Amino acid sequence: MKRFIGVLVLALVFGVCGQPSWATDSSELNDAVLYLVNDPQELTYADINKLIDRNKIFQQEHKNLTEDQVTSFYQHIAEHGVRNPGAGQNQVRVAYVVQNQGPDIQGVVVLKGDFDREKVLDIVKKHYAEHSGEHAAAVTKQTQFDRVHDEKKAANPYAEADTTIDGHSAHIFPMPLRNRELIVVSTDGAILISSAERGNRKLLGKTIAVVDGRIPLKEPAPSTKVVMVFAPSNQEKNRMEDGIWKRYDQQKQDTLSQKKHLKKLGERFRQKVIKNKIQFFVDSLQELNQGTMTVERGRTGDLTKTATMEADFASPDQAGEVKKRLLKHMVKEIKRQDDVKDKFALGNISITTQGNKVLLRCQLRDSKEQLHAFHLISTYVDKGMLERL
């Protein structure tokens, strides 16, 4: 699941820019931006083909991609169930509806195009099995889940199920740790991926009805908003920390194995620097009480987007140290950019503190600025993604 959805998300990130976006009128780029909506009747689709094609051009112009890597990327996409990717014949579109219910969030991703549905489901099942195995011990300790739902305790209570929802085949992936479920629904013209509290399928049902044409579309609202709250428990923090260090150790081992003789000494020094940064990150994670991400989107005139991240730490001193480190890192990243437009884009992120809180805010005035911002994100993730292809 993580890798399949990750590929789709990275396709969005990779595809939201390609040819220099400042050379194109922003209105021509609107259909290359994913516009989240709060009401299924306002579903607005982004053109994934256009996204990926533009990004491919940009990455090649900046010498971040070779033709062989592009071929490998499309082969990987095909393995995940997208038929004939890269030829321009399979029109793939994506829409996203998301709602808040208090601190909880639920959402449905709608994918339209020509997919091998069995292959898509097999990929999700594979990564779900990995996910449930990683968290099996924590789930079996959470006896409250069994009491609330009157279910027998099992070695691993993750139990997948095939079912039918509104006349369409569906597969349910339960997530007991958060009492949620992920559902994959296949209709004649789309695949829907829903994430919500267990048993709460109202948003999914309405979205299916819209996709089926039983409920009509309507003009999207002039603005939408979603708030995502992240308040990890101590157990979740410890699991995340263990995962971070395991990934670091594997990355370190792989990198050192590629170095020869004297170059290993320089790499070991670099790894110490990386390790110190990771140590600060995990220490800050342990001090984090709650993180809140607010995304506001507007569509009156040019598409706008404002994202605000608020992180609440245990003390003002910890918040101040996090701000200091973030600013230092941001200045370093700005200096290493060759393009003045990239420097200004990174400088558009404000980092401030209010007591125990660190606030990061970025405002993008139109689709052109959004695409450029996403392009900068893609330059950080493409290397890691390509290494896994």
GROMACS .gro file of C-alpha atoms in nm:
model
  389
    1MET     CA    1   0.000   0.000   0.000
    2LYS     CA    2   0.267   0.250   0.105
    3ARG     CA    3   0.472   0.204  -0.207
    4PHE     CA    4   0.179   0.203  -0.451
    5ILE     CA    5   0.020   0.514  -0.304
    6GLY     CA    6   0.370   0.658  -0.267
    7VAL     CA    7   0.429   0.618  -0.639
    8LEU     CA    8   0.101   0.794  -0.714
    9VAL     CA    9   0.179   1.075  -0.473
   10LEU     CA   10   0.531   1.109  -0.607
   11ALA     CA   11   0.387   1.114  -0.957
   12LEU     CA   12   0.189   1.416  -0.844
   13VAL     CA   13   0.496   1.572  -0.687
   14PHE     CA   14   0.716   1.487  -0.984
   15GLY     CA   15   0.460   1.589  -1.238
   16VAL     CA   16   0.347   1.922  -1.104
   17CYS     CA   17   0.623   2.097  -1.288
   18GLY     CA   18   0.844   2.027  -1.583
   19GLN     CA   19   0.924   2.294  -1.834
   20PRO     CA   20   1.009   2.619  -1.654
   21SER     CA   21   0.674   2.717  -1.510
   22TRP     CA   22   0.755   3.086  -1.507
   23ALA     CA   23   0.748   3.080  -1.888
   24THR     CA   24   0.386   2.967  -1.893
   25ASP     CA   25   0.073   3.161  -1.804
   26SER     CA   26  -0.055   3.035  -1.468
   27SER     CA   27  -0.408   2.970  -1.601
   28GLU     CA   28  -0.265   2.712  -1.843
   29LEU     CA   29  -0.125   2.517  -1.548
   30ASN     CA   30  -0.442   2.494  -1.340
   31ASP     CA   31  -0.528   2.143  -1.459
   32ALA     CA   32  -0.181   2.028  -1.348
   33VAL     CA   33  -0.258   2.106  -0.984
   34LEU     CA   34  -0.437   1.869  -0.748
   35TYR     CA   35  -0.722   2.069  -0.593
   36LEU     CA   36  -0.862   1.906  -0.281
   37VAL     CA   37  -1.236   1.947  -0.218
   38ASN     CA   38  -1.451   1.896   0.092
   39ASP     CA   39  -1.764   1.784  -0.097
   40PRO     CA   40  -1.764   1.483  -0.337
   41GLN     CA   41  -1.999   1.673  -0.569
   42GLU     CA   42  -1.717   1.921  -0.628
   43LEU     CA   43  -1.460   1.661  -0.742
   44THR     CA   44  -1.192   1.830  -0.951
   45TYR     CA   45  -0.950   1.608  -1.146
   46ALA     CA   46  -0.582   1.673  -1.209
   47ASP     CA   47  -0.428   1.552  -1.535
   48ILE     CA   48  -0.154   1.310  -1.427
   49ASN     CA   49  -0.024   1.265  -1.783
   50LYS     CA   50   0.039   1.637  -1.807
   51LEU     CA   51   0.202   1.642  -1.466
   52ILE     CA   52   0.447   1.363  -1.539
   53ASP     CA   53   0.525   1.485  -1.891
   54ARG     CA   54   0.610   1.836  -1.770
   55ASN     CA   55   0.820   1.706  -1.487
   56LYS     CA   56   1.007   1.466  -1.714
   57ILE     CA   57   1.111   1.756  -1.936
   58PHE     CA   58   1.220   1.964  -1.639
   59GLN     CA   59   1.418   1.685  -1.475
   60GLN     CA   60   1.595   1.603  -1.800
   61GLU     CA   61   1.680   1.969  -1.863
   62HIS     CA   62   1.832   1.984  -1.515
   63LYS     CA   63   2.016   1.657  -1.577
   64ASN     CA   64   1.837   1.481  -1.292
   65LEU     CA   65   1.699   1.206  -1.517
   66THR     CA   66   1.839   0.995  -1.798
   67GLU     CA   67   1.632   0.819  -2.066
   68ASP     CA   68   1.709   0.485  -1.901
   69GLN     CA   69   1.574   0.613  -1.570
   70VAL     CA   70   1.259   0.740  -1.740
   71THR     CA   71   1.209   0.397  -1.897
   72SER     CA   72   1.265   0.231  -1.559
   73PHE     CA   73   1.011   0.465  -1.398
   74TYR     CA   74   0.740   0.375  -1.648
   75GLN     CA   75   0.817   0.005  -1.612
   76HIS     CA   76   0.774   0.044  -1.237
   77ILE     CA   77   0.442   0.223  -1.286
   78ALA     CA   78   0.326  -0.061  -1.512
   79GLU     CA   79   0.414  -0.314  -1.242
   80HIS     CA   80   0.181  -0.122  -1.010
   81GLY     CA   81  -0.115  -0.169  -1.243
   82VAL     CA   82  -0.116   0.129  -1.481
   83ARG     CA   83  -0.156  -0.005  -1.834
   84ASN     CA   84   0.069   0.131  -2.110
   85PRO     CA   85   0.217   0.421  -1.908
   86GLY     CA   86   0.418   0.690  -2.082
   87ALA     CA   87   0.268   0.643  -2.428
   88GLY     CA   88   0.008   0.916  -2.381
   89GLN     CA   89  -0.283   0.682  -2.463
   90ASN     CA   90  -0.389   0.600  -2.107
   91GLN     CA   91  -0.551   0.918  -1.974
   92VAL     CA   92  -0.500   0.905  -1.597
   93ARG     CA   93  -0.669   1.160  -1.371
   94VAL     CA   94  -0.688   1.192  -0.995
   95ALA     CA   95  -0.917   1.378  -0.753
   96TYR     CA   96  -0.916   1.402  -0.375
   97VAL     CA   97  -1.203   1.471  -0.136
   98VAL     CA   98  -1.121   1.520   0.231
   99GLN     CA   99  -1.321   1.617   0.539
  100ASN     CA  100  -1.252   1.691   0.903
  101GLN     CA  101  -1.467   1.553   1.182
  102GLY     CA  102  -1.319   1.717   1.486
  103PRO     CA  103  -0.953   1.610   1.509
  104ASP     CA  104  -1.020   1.309   1.283
  105ILE     CA  105  -0.980   1.322   0.907
  106GLN     CA  106  -1.130   1.109   0.633
  107GLY     CA  107  -1.059   1.115   0.263
  108VAL     CA  108  -1.113   0.942  -0.068
  109VAL     CA  109  -0.871   0.941  -0.362
  110VAL     CA  110  -1.040   0.882  -0.700
  111LEU     CA  111  -0.827   0.745  -0.985
  112LYS     CA  112  -0.958   0.735  -1.340
  113GLY     CA  113  -0.778   0.559  -1.621
  114ASP     CA  114  -0.702   0.213  -1.757
  115PHE     CA  115  -0.576  -0.002  -1.471
  116ASP     CA  116  -0.509  -0.370  -1.411
  117ARG     CA  117  -0.725  -0.381  -1.099
  118GLU     CA  118  -0.599  -0.720  -0.979
  119LYS     CA  119  -0.241  -0.598  -1.001
  120VAL     CA  120  -0.328  -0.279  -0.813
  121LEU     CA  121  -0.496  -0.479  -0.537
  122ASP     CA  122  -0.209  -0.728  -0.520
  123ILE     CA  123   0.038  -0.443  -0.464
  124VAL     CA  124  -0.178  -0.296  -0.187
  125LYS     CA  125  -0.214  -0.639  -0.025
  126LYS     CA  126   0.161  -0.695  -0.034
  127HIS     CA  127   0.245  -0.373   0.145
  128TYR     CA  128  -0.046  -0.409   0.384
  129ALA     CA  129   0.095  -0.746   0.490
  130GLU     CA  130   0.429  -0.577   0.559
  131HIS     CA  131   0.254  -0.300   0.751
  132SER     CA  132   0.044  -0.536   0.966
  133GLY     CA  133   0.349  -0.749   1.040
  134GLU     CA  134   0.546  -0.446   1.158
  135HIS     CA  135   0.270  -0.348   1.402
  136ALA     CA  136   0.143  -0.691   1.507
  137ALA     CA  137   0.302  -0.678   1.854
  138ALA     CA  138   0.160  -0.335   1.929
  139VAL     CA  139  -0.187  -0.439   1.812
  140THR     CA  140  -0.204  -0.750   2.030
  141LYS     CA  141  -0.116  -0.540   2.334
  142GLN     CA  142  -0.402  -0.301   2.263
  143THR     CA  143  -0.672  -0.507   2.437
  144GLN     CA  144  -0.905  -0.206   2.444
  145PHE     CA  145  -0.969  -0.262   2.071
  146ASP     CA  146  -1.096  -0.613   2.143
  147ARG     CA  147  -1.324  -0.498   2.424
  148VAL     CA  148  -1.478  -0.213   2.227
  149HIS     CA  149  -1.556  -0.426   1.924
  150ASP     CA  150  -1.629  -0.748   2.111
  151GLU     CA  151  -1.385  -0.941   1.897
  152LYS     CA  152  -1.173  -1.236   1.992
  153LYS     CA  153  -0.812  -1.156   2.054
  154ALA     CA  154  -0.586  -1.300   1.784
  155ALA     CA  155  -0.213  -1.311   1.723
  156ASN     CA  156  -0.271  -1.041   1.466
  157PRO     CA  157  -0.625  -0.897   1.443
  158TYR     CA  158  -0.560  -0.744   1.103
  159ALA     CA  159  -0.815  -0.935   0.894
  160GLU     CA  160  -0.867  -0.835   0.533
  161ALA     CA  161  -1.206  -0.890   0.375
  162ASP     CA  162  -1.363  -0.889   0.030
  163THR     CA  163  -1.706  -0.733   0.015
  164THR     CA  164  -1.945  -0.537  -0.205
  165ILE     CA  165  -2.015  -0.166  -0.152
  166ASP     CA  166  -2.293  -0.002  -0.353
  167GLY     CA  167  -2.274  -0.280  -0.612
  168HIS     CA  168  -1.897  -0.261  -0.660
  169SER     CA  169  -1.627  -0.504  -0.549
  170ALA     CA  170  -1.427  -0.375  -0.254
  171HIS     CA  171  -1.143  -0.492  -0.033
  172ILE     CA  172  -1.115  -0.380   0.330
  173PHE     CA  173  -0.784  -0.337   0.511
  174PRO     CA  174  -0.845  -0.280   0.886
  175MET     CA  175  -0.605  -0.065   1.088
  176PRO     CA  176  -0.673  -0.146   1.454
  177LEU     CA  177  -0.410   0.082   1.609
  178ARG     CA  178  -0.611   0.388   1.512
  179ASN     CA  179  -0.947   0.210   1.474
  180ARG     CA  180  -0.949   0.297   1.105
  181GLU     CA  181  -0.983   0.110   0.777
  182LEU     CA  182  -0.851   0.154   0.425
  183ILE     CA  183  -1.090   0.042   0.151
  184VAL     CA  184  -1.015  -0.010  -0.219
  185VAL     CA  185  -1.326   0.001  -0.439
  186SER     CA  186  -1.331  -0.082  -0.812
  187THR     CA  187  -1.602   0.070  -1.034
  188ASP     CA  188  -1.634   0.046  -1.411
  189GLY     CA  189  -1.441   0.368  -1.466
  190ALA     CA  190  -1.241   0.433  -1.152
  191ILE     CA  191  -1.056   0.303  -0.849
  192LEU     CA  192  -1.141   0.466  -0.515
  193ILE     CA  193  -0.912   0.447  -0.212
  194SER     CA  194  -1.080   0.548   0.113
  195SER     CA  195  -0.933   0.607   0.458
  196ALA     CA  196  -1.165   0.674   0.751
  197GLU     CA  197  -1.268   0.567   1.100
  198ARG     CA  198  -1.378   0.204   1.108
  199GLY     CA  199  -1.736   0.170   0.988
  200ASN     CA  200  -1.769   0.534   0.882
  201ARG     CA  201  -1.829   0.502   0.507
  202LYS     CA  202  -2.062   0.795   0.446
  203LEU     CA  203  -1.802   0.999   0.254
  204LEU     CA  204  -1.700   0.693   0.050
  205GLY     CA  205  -2.064   0.614  -0.034
  206LYS     CA  206  -2.137   0.966  -0.157
  207THR     CA  207  -1.814   0.973  -0.359
  208ILE     CA  208  -1.905   0.643  -0.527
  209ALA     CA  209  -2.249   0.783  -0.611
  210VAL     CA  210  -2.088   1.089  -0.773
  211VAL     CA  211  -1.842   0.875  -0.971
  212ASP     CA  212  -2.131   0.649  -1.084
  213GLY     CA  213  -2.332   0.954  -1.194
  214ARG     CA  214  -2.617   0.893  -0.949
  215ILE     CA  215  -2.541   1.225  -0.779
  216PRO     CA  216  -2.454   1.518  -1.009
  217LEU     CA  217  -2.139   1.727  -0.995
  218LYS     CA  218  -2.165   2.093  -0.906
  219GLU     CA  219  -1.942   2.400  -0.927
  220PRO     CA  220  -1.660   2.370  -0.673
  221ALA     CA  221  -1.662   2.604  -0.374
  222PRO     CA  222  -1.437   2.912  -0.401
  223SER     CA  223  -1.223   2.781  -0.115
  224THR     CA  224  -1.156   2.457   0.071
  225LYS     CA  225  -0.971   2.374   0.390
  226VAL     CA  226  -0.838   2.066   0.561
  227VAL     CA  227  -0.673   2.032   0.901
  228MET     CA  228  -0.451   1.732   0.974
  229VAL     CA  229  -0.363   1.665   1.339
  230PHE     CA  230  -0.067   1.448   1.436
  231ALA     CA  231  -0.051   1.358   1.807
  232PRO     CA  232   0.159   1.041   1.841
  233SER     CA  233   0.154   0.834   2.158
  234ASN     CA  234   0.479   0.739   2.331
  235GLN     CA  235   0.455   0.391   2.176
  236GLU     CA  236   0.412   0.541   1.828
  237LYS     CA  237   0.707   0.773   1.884
  238ASN     CA  238   0.925   0.480   1.986
  239ARG     CA  239   0.815   0.276   1.683
  240MET     CA  240   0.890   0.567   1.451
  241GLU     CA  241   1.230   0.618   1.614
  242ASP     CA  242   1.317   0.250   1.573
  243GLY     CA  243   1.215   0.266   1.206
  244ILE     CA  244   1.419   0.580   1.145
  245TRP     CA  245   1.735   0.427   1.290
  246LYS     CA  246   1.685   0.101   1.098
  247ARG     CA  247   1.657   0.294   0.772
  248TYR     CA  248   1.962   0.502   0.860
  249ASP     CA  249   2.171   0.194   0.942
  250GLN     CA  250   2.071   0.029   0.613
  251GLN     CA  251   2.146   0.347   0.416
  252LYS     CA  252   2.484   0.382   0.590
  253GLN     CA  253   2.576   0.021   0.517
  254ASP     CA  254   2.475   0.051   0.151
  255THR     CA  255   2.665   0.377   0.105
  256LEU     CA  256   2.986   0.259   0.272
  257SER     CA  257   2.985  -0.061   0.069
  258GLN     CA  258   3.005   0.149  -0.249
  259LYS     CA  259   3.314   0.343  -0.133
  260LYS     CA  260   3.669   0.222  -0.180
  261HIS     CA  261   3.976   0.258   0.041
  262LEU     CA  262   4.042   0.621   0.145
  263LYS     CA  263   3.699   0.741   0.031
  264LYS     CA  264   3.548   0.537   0.314
  265LEU     CA  265   3.707   0.774   0.568
  266GLY     CA  266   3.533   1.079   0.420
  267GLU     CA  267   3.205   0.891   0.398
  268ARG     CA  268   3.227   0.787   0.763
  269PHE     CA  269   3.270   1.153   0.861
  270ARG     CA  270   2.969   1.248   0.648
  271GLN     CA  271   2.766   0.973   0.812
  272LYS     CA  272   2.849   1.113   1.156
  273VAL     CA  273   2.706   1.449   1.051
  274ILE     CA  274   2.393   1.279   0.919
  275LYS     CA  275   2.363   1.075   1.239
  276ASN     CA  276   2.381   1.391   1.455
  277LYS     CA  277   2.100   1.549   1.252
  278ILE     CA  278   1.887   1.236   1.283
  279GLN     CA  279   1.952   1.225   1.657
  280PHE     CA  280   1.824   1.581   1.691
  281PHE     CA  281   1.518   1.492   1.484
  282VAL     CA  282   1.425   1.189   1.695
  283ASP     CA  283   1.490   1.382   2.017
  284SER     CA  284   1.256   1.656   1.890
  285LEU     CA  285   1.001   1.391   1.796
  286GLN     CA  286   1.001   1.265   2.155
  287GLU     CA  287   0.939   1.624   2.274
  288LEU     CA  288   0.655   1.680   2.026
  289ASN     CA  289   0.311   1.699   2.184
  290GLN     CA  290   0.108   1.764   1.869
  291GLY     CA  291   0.154   1.874   1.510
  292THR     CA  292  -0.119   2.045   1.308
  293MET     CA  293  -0.106   2.097   0.932
  294THR     CA  294  -0.365   2.334   0.783
  295VAL     CA  295  -0.400   2.357   0.405
  296GLU     CA  296  -0.626   2.625   0.257
  297ARG     CA  297  -0.701   2.635  -0.115
  298GLY     CA  298  -0.869   2.907  -0.317
  299ARG     CA  299  -0.989   2.899  -0.678
  300THR     CA  300  -1.128   3.249  -0.730
  301GLY     CA  301  -0.912   3.384  -1.014
  302ASP     CA  302  -0.573   3.218  -0.982
  303LEU     CA  303  -0.543   2.902  -0.775
  304THR     CA  304  -0.393   2.983  -0.436
  305LYS     CA  305  -0.262   2.766  -0.158
  306THR     CA  306  -0.155   2.842   0.197
  307ALA     CA  307   0.001   2.570   0.411
  308THR     CA  308   0.071   2.619   0.781
  309MET     CA  309   0.247   2.367   1.002
  310GLU     CA  310   0.220   2.417   1.379
  311ALA     CA  311   0.432   2.195   1.604
  312ASP     CA  312   0.370   2.205   1.979
  313PHE     CA  313   0.676   2.100   2.183
  314ALA     CA  314   0.732   2.035   2.553
  315SER     CA  315   0.902   2.370   2.622
  316PRO     CA  316   0.986   2.709   2.467
  317ASP     CA  317   1.355   2.613   2.475
  318GLN     CA  318   1.291   2.305   2.262
  319ALA     CA  319   1.077   2.507   2.021
  320GLY     CA  320   1.351   2.769   1.994
  321GLU     CA  321   1.617   2.507   1.923
  322VAL     CA  322   1.399   2.345   1.653
  323LYS     CA  323   1.348   2.686   1.490
  324LYS     CA  324   1.722   2.755   1.502
  325ARG     CA  325   1.805   2.424   1.335
  326LEU     CA  326   1.536   2.468   1.071
  327LEU     CA  327   1.653   2.817   0.983
  328LYS     CA  328   2.014   2.701   0.959
  329HIS     CA  329   1.912   2.420   0.727
  330MET     CA  330   1.694   2.652   0.517
  331VAL     CA  331   1.974   2.907   0.472
  332LYS     CA  332   2.208   2.627   0.364
  333GLU     CA  333   1.956   2.503   0.108
  334ILE     CA  334   1.900   2.853  -0.030
  335LYS     CA  335   2.274   2.908  -0.073
  336ARG     CA  336   2.324   2.584  -0.262
  337GLN     CA  337   2.063   2.673  -0.526
  338ASP     CA  338   2.202   2.800  -0.858
  339ASP     CA  339   1.877   2.944  -0.989
  340VAL     CA  340   1.771   3.275  -0.834
  341LYS     CA  341   1.403   3.176  -0.871
  342ASP     CA  342   1.468   2.866  -0.662
  343LYS     CA  343   1.634   3.082  -0.396
  344PHE     CA  344   1.330   3.311  -0.378
  345ALA     CA  345   1.092   3.015  -0.366
  346LEU     CA  346   1.270   2.860  -0.068
  347GLY     CA  347   1.283   3.202   0.096
  348ASN     CA  348   0.902   3.211   0.079
  349ILE     CA  349   0.885   2.979   0.382
  350SER     CA  350   0.855   3.162   0.714
  351ILE     CA  351   0.966   2.995   1.040
  352THR     CA  352   0.860   3.153   1.370
  353THR     CA  353   0.792   3.055   1.731
  354GLN     CA  354   0.509   3.132   1.975
  355GLY     CA  355   0.589   2.998   2.319
  356ASN     CA  356   0.611   2.620   2.291
  357LYS     CA  357   0.512   2.626   1.925
  358VAL     CA  358   0.708   2.634   1.600
  359LEU     CA  359   0.513   2.766   1.300
  360LEU     CA  360   0.607   2.711   0.937
  361ARG     CA  361   0.402   2.892   0.675
  362CYS     CA  362   0.413   2.904   0.297
  363GLN     CA  363   0.174   3.101   0.073
  364LEU     CA  364   0.157   3.036  -0.301
  365ARG     CA  365  -0.036   3.287  -0.510
  366ASP     CA  366  -0.117   3.083  -0.822
  367SER     CA  367  -0.065   2.749  -0.993
  368LYS     CA  368   0.268   2.869  -1.135
  369GLU     CA  369   0.410   2.918  -0.787
  370GLN     CA  370   0.258   2.590  -0.671
  371LEU     CA  371   0.421   2.398  -0.953
  372HIS     CA  372   0.757   2.558  -0.888
  373ALA     CA  373   0.732   2.476  -0.518
  374PHE     CA  374   0.643   2.115  -0.589
  375HIS     CA  375   0.932   2.097  -0.832
  376LEU     CA  376   1.171   2.192  -0.555
  377ILE     CA  377   1.022   1.915  -0.342
  378SER     CA  378   1.067   1.666  -0.624
  379THR     CA  379   1.439   1.743  -0.650
  380TYR     CA  380   1.478   1.619  -0.292
  381VAL     CA  381   1.280   1.297  -0.335
  382ASP     CA  382   1.364   1.187  -0.689
  383LYS     CA  383   1.707   1.049  -0.604
  384GLY     CA  384   1.573   0.825  -0.329
  385MET     CA  385   1.285   0.713  -0.548
  386LEU     CA  386   1.508   0.632  -0.843
  387GLU     CA  387   1.736   0.426  -0.620
  388ARG     CA  388   1.438   0.202  -0.540
  389LEU     CA  389   1.328   0.151  -0.901
   0.00000   0.00000   0.00000
